[in-house]
XYZ file of C-alpha atoms in Angstrom:
635
model
C -0.022 0.023 0.050
C 3.150 2.505 -0.030
C 2.318 5.221 -2.330
C 2.749 8.857 -2.711
C -0.372 10.827 -3.634
C -0.188 11.895 -7.333
C -1.283 14.886 -9.071
C -5.123 14.869 -9.551
C -6.290 17.830 -11.410
C -7.750 18.928 -14.809
C -5.916 19.947 -18.027
C -6.978 22.841 -20.089
C -10.711 23.119 -20.516
C -12.827 25.635 -22.601
C -15.529 25.931 -19.877
C -14.088 27.197 -16.559
C -16.417 27.240 -13.589
C -16.205 30.316 -11.041
C -16.229 29.619 -7.402
C -19.517 29.559 -5.564
C -18.274 29.081 -1.854
C -19.123 32.394 -0.333
C -15.691 33.041 1.141
C -14.225 32.987 -2.584
C -17.042 35.118 -4.068
C -15.745 38.746 -5.196
C -12.294 37.925 -3.925
C -8.748 38.264 -5.511
C -8.512 34.552 -6.116
C -5.969 33.876 -8.846
C -6.957 33.112 -12.166
C -6.929 29.335 -12.780
C -3.934 27.471 -13.519
C -4.018 24.189 -15.253
C -1.899 21.265 -15.248
C -0.694 22.103 -18.837
C 0.269 25.401 -17.451
C 2.977 24.259 -15.176
C 3.518 20.545 -15.550
C 6.264 20.445 -17.973
C 6.237 21.246 -21.739
C 7.231 19.642 -25.089
C 10.945 20.428 -24.498
C 10.629 19.541 -20.672
C 13.904 17.837 -19.347
C 14.644 16.346 -15.848
C 16.770 13.827 -14.042
C 20.140 15.495 -14.517
C 23.155 13.557 -13.479
C 26.983 14.116 -13.706
C 28.807 11.168 -14.750
C 31.552 9.483 -11.992
C 34.451 10.964 -13.898
C 32.908 14.477 -14.245
C 33.078 14.583 -17.990
C 29.634 13.899 -19.094
C 26.189 15.171 -18.140
C 22.912 13.142 -18.747
C 19.285 13.706 -18.506
C 15.808 12.846 -19.531
C 14.138 14.645 -22.569
C 11.721 14.248 -25.361
C 13.060 12.513 -28.709
C 11.011 13.599 -31.868
C 10.468 10.980 -34.275
C 7.643 10.013 -36.541
C 7.991 6.301 -35.717
C 6.584 6.780 -32.261
C 3.035 7.430 -31.212
C 2.523 11.125 -30.483
C 5.658 12.005 -32.445
C 8.100 11.655 -29.573
C 9.478 9.485 -26.459
C 11.288 10.388 -23.308
C 15.012 9.078 -23.800
C 18.374 9.878 -22.410
C 20.411 12.730 -23.717
C 24.233 13.164 -22.975
C 26.528 16.014 -23.455
C 30.390 15.964 -23.236
C 31.157 18.846 -20.863
C 34.630 19.691 -22.340
C 33.450 20.048 -26.136
C 29.513 20.703 -25.780
C 28.723 17.897 -28.130
C 25.395 16.155 -27.518
C 23.954 12.897 -28.293
C 20.791 10.805 -27.340
C 20.123 7.004 -27.188
C 16.872 7.187 -29.272
C 15.151 4.447 -27.175
C 12.596 4.724 -24.409
C 14.187 5.727 -21.018
C 12.464 7.474 -18.051
C 14.989 6.585 -15.290
C 18.795 5.789 -15.040
C 21.745 5.767 -13.163
C 25.420 5.996 -14.172
C 27.578 2.757 -14.186
C 31.338 3.222 -12.956
C 33.617 4.159 -15.841
C 31.064 6.520 -17.158
C 30.361 4.735 -20.478
C 27.198 3.235 -19.607
C 23.901 3.668 -17.595
C 21.611 1.237 -16.113
C 17.718 1.381 -15.231
C 15.244 -1.252 -13.853
C 11.694 -0.734 -15.264
C 9.030 -1.858 -12.904
C 5.815 -2.824 -14.873
C 2.307 -2.398 -13.537
C 2.391 -5.985 -12.027
C 5.585 -4.864 -10.331
C 7.661 -7.427 -12.358
C 11.001 -5.780 -13.080
C 13.399 -5.470 -16.242
C 16.952 -4.380 -16.179
C 18.472 -2.531 -19.021
C 21.842 -1.321 -19.486
C 22.554 1.212 -22.260
C 25.982 2.065 -23.830
C 26.477 5.711 -24.576
C 29.414 5.186 -26.914
C 27.552 2.642 -29.065
C 23.729 3.968 -28.787
C 21.326 1.531 -30.355
C 17.980 2.005 -31.781
C 16.887 -1.184 -29.671
C 16.782 -1.592 -26.171
C 17.389 -4.996 -25.022
C 17.151 -6.111 -21.346
C 20.212 -7.702 -19.624
C 18.155 -9.375 -17.050
C 14.327 -10.431 -17.276
C 12.641 -13.261 -15.763
C 9.005 -14.215 -15.851
C 7.036 -13.138 -12.687
C 10.258 -11.577 -11.231
C 10.912 -8.511 -9.262
C 14.293 -7.195 -8.696
C 15.954 -4.503 -6.442
C 19.333 -2.950 -7.566
C 21.527 -2.976 -4.525
C 24.507 -1.038 -5.769
C 27.273 -0.896 -8.420
C 30.884 -1.180 -7.450
C 33.604 1.453 -7.511
C 35.932 0.982 -10.355
C 34.118 -2.324 -11.664
C 32.639 -1.477 -15.022
C 31.130 -4.960 -15.422
C 29.067 -5.684 -12.693
C 25.719 -4.855 -10.879
C 24.716 -6.226 -7.604
C 21.047 -6.978 -7.238
C 18.380 -9.104 -5.546
C 15.469 -10.850 -6.911
C 12.883 -13.275 -5.991
C 12.809 -15.863 -8.862
C 13.651 -18.684 -6.592
C 11.051 -17.982 -4.070
C 8.584 -15.167 -4.420
C 8.700 -14.481 -0.668
C 12.388 -14.289 -0.636
C 14.886 -11.916 -2.350
C 18.372 -13.719 -2.982
C 21.531 -11.542 -3.706
C 23.395 -11.892 -7.110
C 26.253 -10.327 -9.009
C 25.417 -9.808 -12.732
C 27.802 -9.499 -15.453
C 26.476 -6.849 -17.844
C 28.319 -8.046 -20.784
C 27.759 -11.910 -20.566
C 24.327 -11.360 -18.655
C 25.681 -14.231 -16.328
C 24.279 -14.156 -12.747
C 26.106 -15.332 -9.659
C 24.298 -16.169 -6.508
C 26.141 -14.485 -3.634
C 23.646 -14.945 -0.799
C 20.490 -17.352 -0.457
C 18.204 -15.436 1.468
C 16.624 -17.738 4.029
C 17.105 -15.683 6.946
C 14.973 -12.518 6.621
C 17.954 -10.322 5.146
C 16.537 -7.134 4.084
C 19.892 -5.379 3.037
C 23.460 -5.786 2.403
C 26.733 -3.956 3.463
C 29.202 -4.010 0.950
C 32.951 -3.977 1.081
C 33.779 -1.844 -1.849
C 37.554 -2.462 -1.931
C 37.320 -5.967 -2.999
C 37.302 -6.898 -6.761
C 33.714 -7.621 -7.990
C 32.401 -6.778 -4.487
C 31.903 -8.592 -1.523
C 29.422 -8.564 1.313
C 30.797 -7.391 4.677
C 27.526 -7.664 6.442
C 23.711 -8.309 6.398
C 20.959 -6.312 7.686
C 18.298 -8.779 9.201
C 14.564 -7.690 9.544
C 15.760 -4.154 9.074
C 16.975 -3.641 12.574
C 20.052 -5.948 13.062
C 23.421 -6.060 11.333
C 25.118 -9.486 11.271
C 28.708 -10.179 10.234
C 29.019 -12.890 7.494
C 29.709 -15.491 10.456
C 26.227 -14.484 11.944
C 27.358 -12.617 14.861
C 25.306 -9.518 15.681
C 27.396 -6.399 15.126
C 24.447 -3.986 16.059
C 20.875 -4.189 17.058
C 18.513 -1.291 16.951
C 16.185 -2.940 19.402
C 12.468 -3.797 19.357
C 10.933 -1.652 16.651
C 14.133 0.012 16.046
C 15.340 0.737 12.501
C 18.640 0.470 10.590
C 18.689 2.269 7.432
C 21.627 3.835 5.670
C 24.692 1.775 6.509
C 28.339 2.217 4.758
C 31.464 0.146 5.551
C 34.540 2.437 6.077
C 37.472 -0.085 5.662
C 40.095 2.451 6.320
C 38.851 3.100 9.985
C 37.402 -0.424 10.297
C 33.894 1.146 11.184
C 30.236 1.457 10.101
C 28.688 4.595 9.369
C 24.865 3.875 9.977
C 21.453 5.607 10.584
C 19.412 3.896 13.381
C 18.079 3.879 16.697
C 20.547 3.096 19.457
C 18.757 2.887 22.824
C 17.245 6.149 21.403
C 13.746 7.138 20.361
C 15.041 9.029 17.285
C 17.140 7.463 14.260
C 20.552 9.158 14.740
C 23.844 9.051 12.626
C 26.117 6.704 14.400
C 29.628 5.315 14.048
C 30.285 1.807 14.986
C 33.874 0.796 15.786
C 33.909 -2.731 14.726
C 37.318 -3.533 16.877
C 35.867 -2.233 19.927
C 32.174 -2.503 19.238
C 31.933 1.120 20.608
C 29.048 3.337 19.286
C 29.345 7.023 18.860
C 26.608 9.393 18.178
C 27.561 11.702 15.382
C 24.604 13.729 14.743
C 21.157 13.673 16.559
C 18.004 15.753 16.398
C 15.894 15.724 19.399
C 12.768 16.477 17.344
C 12.948 14.102 14.328
C 14.882 11.224 13.049
C 17.839 11.816 10.802
C 16.763 11.095 7.397
C 19.918 10.935 5.144
C 23.616 11.491 5.010
C 25.842 11.869 1.918
C 29.083 10.597 1.717
C 32.430 12.246 0.409
C 35.133 10.838 -1.853
C 36.659 8.960 1.053
C 33.493 7.340 2.192
C 32.927 9.607 5.217
C 29.664 11.200 5.966
C 29.785 14.956 4.799
C 26.322 16.209 4.798
C 23.518 15.246 7.114
C 19.783 16.174 6.369
C 16.678 15.995 8.622
C 13.173 17.413 8.227
C 11.677 18.949 11.392
C 9.595 21.166 9.516
C 11.487 22.787 6.690
C 14.558 20.748 5.519
C 17.701 21.116 8.003
C 21.312 20.607 7.067
C 24.327 19.430 9.307
C 27.800 19.677 7.541
C 30.448 17.290 8.788
C 32.701 18.618 5.929
C 32.995 22.309 5.623
C 34.246 22.111 2.191
C 30.697 21.950 1.080
C 29.617 25.084 2.950
C 29.718 27.023 -0.375
C 26.830 24.819 -1.799
C 24.403 25.715 1.346
C 25.685 29.561 0.807
C 24.677 29.512 -2.757
C 21.334 27.398 -2.683
C 19.991 27.153 0.603
C 19.096 30.885 0.809
C 16.124 30.584 3.499
C 14.291 28.004 5.658
C 11.459 27.508 3.173
C 14.085 26.316 0.400
C 15.030 22.664 0.108
C 18.202 21.636 -1.613
C 18.657 18.340 -2.989
C 22.056 17.107 -4.173
C 21.161 14.587 -6.897
C 24.302 13.494 -8.091
C 28.388 14.198 -8.012
C 31.406 12.916 -9.691
C 33.905 10.608 -7.608
C 36.032 13.489 -6.668
C 32.957 15.337 -5.180
C 33.813 18.572 -6.976
C 31.111 18.517 -9.862
C 27.281 18.335 -8.669
C 23.721 18.427 -10.121
C 21.542 20.170 -7.459
C 17.707 20.927 -7.383
C 16.563 23.945 -5.572
C 13.047 24.027 -4.493
C 10.761 26.882 -3.262
C 6.997 27.027 -2.836
C 6.732 28.008 -6.429
C 8.781 25.509 -8.277
C 12.170 24.011 -8.622
C 15.479 24.733 -10.477
C 18.230 22.331 -11.560
C 21.748 23.502 -11.629
C 25.131 22.152 -12.527
C 27.502 23.403 -9.687
C 31.255 23.146 -9.733
C 32.733 23.240 -6.288
C 36.303 24.278 -7.545
C 35.297 27.884 -8.477
C 31.932 28.275 -6.818
C 29.905 28.442 -10.344
C 27.004 27.312 -11.311
C 24.644 26.749 -14.507
C 21.036 26.949 -14.665
C 19.955 23.552 -16.379
C 16.192 23.654 -16.245
C 13.365 25.195 -14.253
C 9.763 24.213 -13.648
C 7.172 26.075 -15.670
C 5.316 26.691 -12.319
C 8.199 29.474 -11.477
C 6.335 31.694 -14.053
C 2.939 31.451 -12.048
C 4.569 32.368 -8.824
C 2.088 35.197 -8.191
C -0.648 32.894 -8.278
C 0.782 30.125 -6.000
C 0.827 29.806 -2.408
C 3.065 29.314 0.643
C 3.114 25.958 2.527
C 3.922 26.469 6.070
C 4.614 23.824 8.900
C 2.023 23.487 11.661
C 2.090 21.696 15.010
C -1.011 20.816 17.224
C -1.595 18.523 20.382
C -3.765 15.577 19.801
C -6.682 14.830 22.111
C -4.655 12.352 24.030
C -1.518 14.844 24.307
C 0.442 13.652 21.303
C 2.474 16.450 19.347
C 1.500 16.310 15.732
C 3.018 17.958 12.749
C 1.980 18.853 9.426
C 1.538 21.317 6.770
C -1.065 24.086 5.839
C -1.388 25.719 2.581
C -3.701 28.870 2.240
C -4.739 30.100 -0.990
C -3.036 33.044 -2.441
C -5.252 36.236 -2.803
C -7.988 35.327 -0.354
C -8.446 36.056 3.543
C -7.596 32.742 5.264
C -10.994 32.734 6.950
C -13.878 30.031 6.522
C -12.367 28.597 3.548
C -13.352 25.181 1.871
C -10.678 22.840 2.671
C -9.076 19.681 1.351
C -7.484 17.102 3.950
C -4.878 15.493 1.984
C -3.794 12.252 3.702
C -0.370 10.523 2.693
C 0.103 7.127 1.753
C 1.962 4.376 3.568
C 1.148 4.645 6.252
C 5.019 4.044 6.770
C 5.782 7.220 5.154
C 5.402 11.132 5.878
C 4.862 14.474 4.176
C 7.919 16.561 3.621
C 8.149 20.252 2.868
C 8.791 21.096 -0.879
C 7.256 22.240 -3.757
C 4.126 20.305 -4.410
C 2.048 20.611 -7.633
C -0.913 18.856 -6.226
C -1.170 21.127 -3.066
C -0.771 24.212 -5.336
C -3.368 23.427 -7.740
C -5.674 22.699 -5.120
C -4.953 26.069 -3.376
C -5.396 27.856 -6.869
C -8.893 26.458 -6.796
C -9.506 28.318 -3.630
C -9.022 25.479 -1.077
C -7.123 25.467 1.922
C -5.045 22.170 1.909
C -4.350 20.401 5.441
C -1.542 17.656 5.530
C -0.958 15.692 8.694
C 1.631 13.446 9.703
C -0.430 11.328 11.933
C 1.019 8.744 14.274
C 2.318 5.839 12.785
C 4.065 7.961 10.346
C 7.915 7.755 10.006
C 10.281 10.526 10.860
C 9.297 11.492 14.252
C 10.804 8.734 16.261
C 9.949 5.306 17.598
C 7.416 6.025 19.897
C 5.434 8.096 17.542
C 5.758 5.242 15.101
C 4.733 2.800 17.633
C 1.587 4.932 18.696
C -0.004 3.855 15.333
C 0.232 0.229 16.026
C -3.455 -1.227 16.201
C -4.799 2.078 15.605
C -6.103 2.092 11.923
C -9.454 3.870 12.306
C -8.927 4.629 15.975
C -5.920 6.880 17.096
C -4.491 7.343 13.751
C -7.840 8.816 12.327
C -8.522 10.794 15.498
C -4.873 12.697 14.637
C -6.521 13.487 11.236
C -9.846 14.875 12.716
C -7.809 16.768 15.514
C -5.830 18.235 12.731
C -9.394 19.441 10.964
C -10.541 20.648 14.372
C -7.357 22.748 14.657
C -7.978 24.363 11.193
C -11.631 25.111 12.173
C -10.452 26.595 15.539
C -7.941 28.773 13.858
C -10.699 29.946 11.631
C -9.106 28.827 8.386
C -11.785 26.120 7.643
C -15.449 26.123 7.109
C -16.593 23.155 8.981
C -19.325 22.561 6.427
C -16.996 22.367 3.481
C -13.896 19.933 4.476
C -13.154 17.089 1.955
C -10.922 14.247 2.627
C -8.624 12.843 -0.269
C -5.874 10.341 -0.380
C -4.215 7.543 -2.272
C -3.291 3.964 -0.981
C -3.443 4.239 2.893
C -4.658 7.855 2.320
C -7.682 6.232 0.391
C -8.227 3.900 3.141
C -8.299 7.051 5.648
C -10.703 8.749 3.331
C -13.325 5.695 3.418
C -12.779 5.664 7.292
C -13.608 9.513 7.392
C -16.606 9.087 5.204
C -18.170 6.113 7.316
C -16.793 6.656 10.874
C -16.949 10.366 11.076
C -19.291 11.281 8.158
C -20.461 14.525 9.837
C -16.930 15.964 9.381
C -16.689 15.763 5.572
C -18.728 17.137 2.646
C -17.249 14.643 0.282
C -14.249 12.369 -0.205
C -12.043 10.835 -2.803
C -10.366 7.473 -2.501
C -7.577 6.435 -4.822
C -6.910 2.526 -4.540
C -7.617 2.701 -0.870
C -8.340 -0.649 1.049
C -12.078 -0.808 2.242
C -11.662 -4.443 3.784
C -8.663 -5.041 6.099
C -9.320 -8.663 6.236
C -9.357 -8.989 2.487
C -5.973 -6.914 2.790
C -4.397 -9.398 5.122
C -5.559 -12.467 3.265
C -4.283 -11.268 -0.259
C -1.238 -9.709 1.093
C 1.426 -9.109 -1.968
C 3.560 -12.274 -1.784
C 6.870 -10.117 -2.414
C 6.051 -8.107 0.605
C 6.110 -11.178 3.043
C 9.240 -9.926 4.680
C 7.353 -6.904 5.990
C 4.200 -8.741 7.193
C 5.462 -8.580 10.802
C 5.395 -4.922 10.873
C 1.997 -4.806 8.948
C 0.856 -7.182 11.570
C 1.487 -4.631 14.412
C -0.587 -2.184 12.372
C -3.567 -4.300 11.553
C -3.265 -7.504 13.252
C -3.482 -11.046 11.854
C -6.496 -12.563 10.195
C -5.477 -15.911 11.943
C -6.085 -14.715 15.406
C -9.774 -14.383 16.154
C -9.514 -11.434 18.339
C -7.357 -9.664 15.872
C -9.727 -10.487 13.122
C -12.664 -8.717 14.911
C -10.653 -5.737 15.174
C -9.867 -5.822 11.524
C -13.475 -6.226 10.741
C -14.510 -3.280 13.038
C -11.661 -0.949 11.501
C -12.759 -1.833 7.806
C -14.957 0.944 6.128
C -16.855 -1.781 3.981
C -18.817 -2.681 7.148
C -19.903 0.774 7.543
C -21.443 1.695 4.341
C -24.704 2.687 5.808
C -23.063 5.494 7.578
C -22.142 7.308 4.609
C -23.871 10.816 4.155
C -21.997 12.588 1.462
C -20.511 11.867 -2.206
C -17.505 9.711 -2.606
C -15.379 9.295 -5.651
C -13.490 5.958 -5.881
C -10.799 5.284 -8.401
C -9.236 1.985 -8.765
C -6.453 0.534 -11.151
C -7.713 -2.880 -12.445
C -4.155 -4.610 -12.337
C -3.343 -3.248 -8.593
C -1.591 -6.118 -6.900
C -1.276 -4.226 -3.659
C -4.800 -3.145 -3.116
C -6.636 -5.474 -5.528
C -9.597 -4.254 -7.316
C -12.082 -6.304 -5.170
C -11.152 -3.647 -2.406
C -12.993 -0.919 -4.265
C -15.486 -2.961 -6.406
C -17.084 -4.469 -3.299
C -17.176 -1.220 -1.306
C -18.954 0.437 -4.403
C -21.345 -2.268 -4.785
C -22.403 -2.463 -1.205
C -22.586 1.592 -0.917
C -24.797 1.715 -3.978
C -27.136 -1.066 -2.658
C -27.322 1.130 0.372
C -28.534 4.127 -1.853
C -25.239 6.141 -1.202
C -23.837 8.609 -3.882
C -20.752 6.904 -4.984
C -19.238 7.538 -8.367
C -16.608 4.809 -9.489
C -13.869 4.733 -12.296
C -11.597 1.967 -12.897
C -8.558 2.456 -14.927
C -8.104 -0.341 -17.277
C -4.621 -1.914 -17.203
C -3.192 0.238 -14.483
C -1.668 -0.950 -11.221
C -0.990 0.757 -7.864
C -0.099 4.006 -9.782
C -1.838 6.396 -12.057
C -1.140 5.060 -15.570
C -0.344 6.653 -18.692
C -0.931 10.316 -19.638
C -4.528 9.652 -20.810
C -5.562 7.939 -17.450
C -3.830 10.705 -15.350
C -5.502 13.475 -17.025
C -8.948 11.879 -16.891
C -8.344 11.201 -13.042
C -7.404 14.933 -12.562
C -10.521 16.103 -14.486
C -12.796 13.913 -12.530
C -11.475 15.077 -9.087
C -11.468 18.901 -10.112
C -15.170 18.880 -10.829
C -16.002 16.650 -7.985
C -14.693 19.149 -5.595
C -16.010 22.133 -7.320
C -19.476 20.497 -7.185
C -19.150 19.537 -3.198
C -16.844 22.355 -1.836
C -17.478 25.377 -4.089
C -13.964 26.113 -5.583
C -13.278 27.282 -9.022
C -12.712 24.611 -11.794
C -11.413 24.317 -15.190
C -14.576 22.867 -16.244
């Protein structure tokens, strides 16, 4: 059920509708912005990465040819930074990463049924045909890593032997031969590599996402019950591990584990949130540490990189993502986000120079966009809950129609950044509320554990408490609040419309589960390693007491309580939240005489499909909200 909420809005239309909500009539609400206004263009480019040797810049962009439907396809472009000469692959490419040696790139393509195909593309000998280097029927793979100075191999895991288990392999990209490195029969969730060994070697294993085991099976580190081990790197020079983990601590910290003495040193910690990420320097030492207490926060361990922050991190409400660098950590691609869009730069640390590579079209409409602000409130049982509020530009933030936009997961969280979906909702005149309810990640172990067993209960109460906060602040019209979300957010929508129907004027459920018992019985086979944590959230259908709780937390059992319209959208090929989740809910609701609209996207999985499906989805949601909330609409 993991999933981000995508963009749900209408493309250009000839019959815009004026806002009808009283707070929006005769106001300075900005003119309508459509998806086509701000969502790329015919010459849009993205995914810039500099090669490991620093000599080549690559990116994704459209390639025009009469041989392709629509006249163009996305492909990979690349440029020699010394000569300025450009070329492209002339085959479809929507995602890629560099191989060591800077001559090839690889990409793993995930299909709607979540089966994977691995491609490797040669920039020196581009071909009009893109042949996979690894593809097995009904098999999912995960790229583990490439290896420094090894231009011929990729380490990856796949579940061909047993759909529940992912074994580790080394793939020779030239011969396409795979070598089994580890048969996973011990719930290994990750691997710590020794990059100094030719063709790579496993230094340690990560078990159940919380223990680090040496290759002899001895425990090097244990994050404890419900603890997490995330990012781990082996530093052979100092015989140490750098890791993000809990260590008898509530929050995830950056730690250094001395393997000789087994001593653990806390390097960076944030008392309010987990550490999210660290970036390594050329010697495999942590250099940049990132957390997200509200706005993005940096901690620099290597002051050489201070010029990057000086140039790009110019305010709290600016997010800076370092998306690639050369091996020497001298040349970088950097994305700078504001409330109004993003800019991508090529940055040279040697002379503090930068070149603008691309910028989002939304920046041209900045006067029509809105500020997204961190908020914090106290739940009814005394828990501190964080989130974000976006108030429409040009309108007094008083008694507004509001959309409660619920993130997926639930093992995820909302972060501050530019958000197209939020901006388009605000442009329609809606306040947009996003809540990182208990059970979300990023706020420590206790906050995460507070979600266990709380589907439809305390997790939902946090959402309602957030709505009440917005009403008490005078921002939201209590009679015109909608709830919307995808995946877990879709489930939360159905809970809101059945458990607290008096709170919501309407709801939009995007492939949300309606029946937890059905979810447990149809758990995706390749997710079995994660079933223990899911059981803590929702229980096990094999336990009679927990089964009863599942049924009590399932919206499908309370359709008679629906009081307002619901729009349900589902992919016909979804293997995470199977179509029966939506079909049966809609069937029961219609039989009960409820106002339900249903659209099933043919051939689409746990995502939003092709451009046609995405624009149709956007149109349905935009018009649905205009009818039930009274915001403006493109028609």
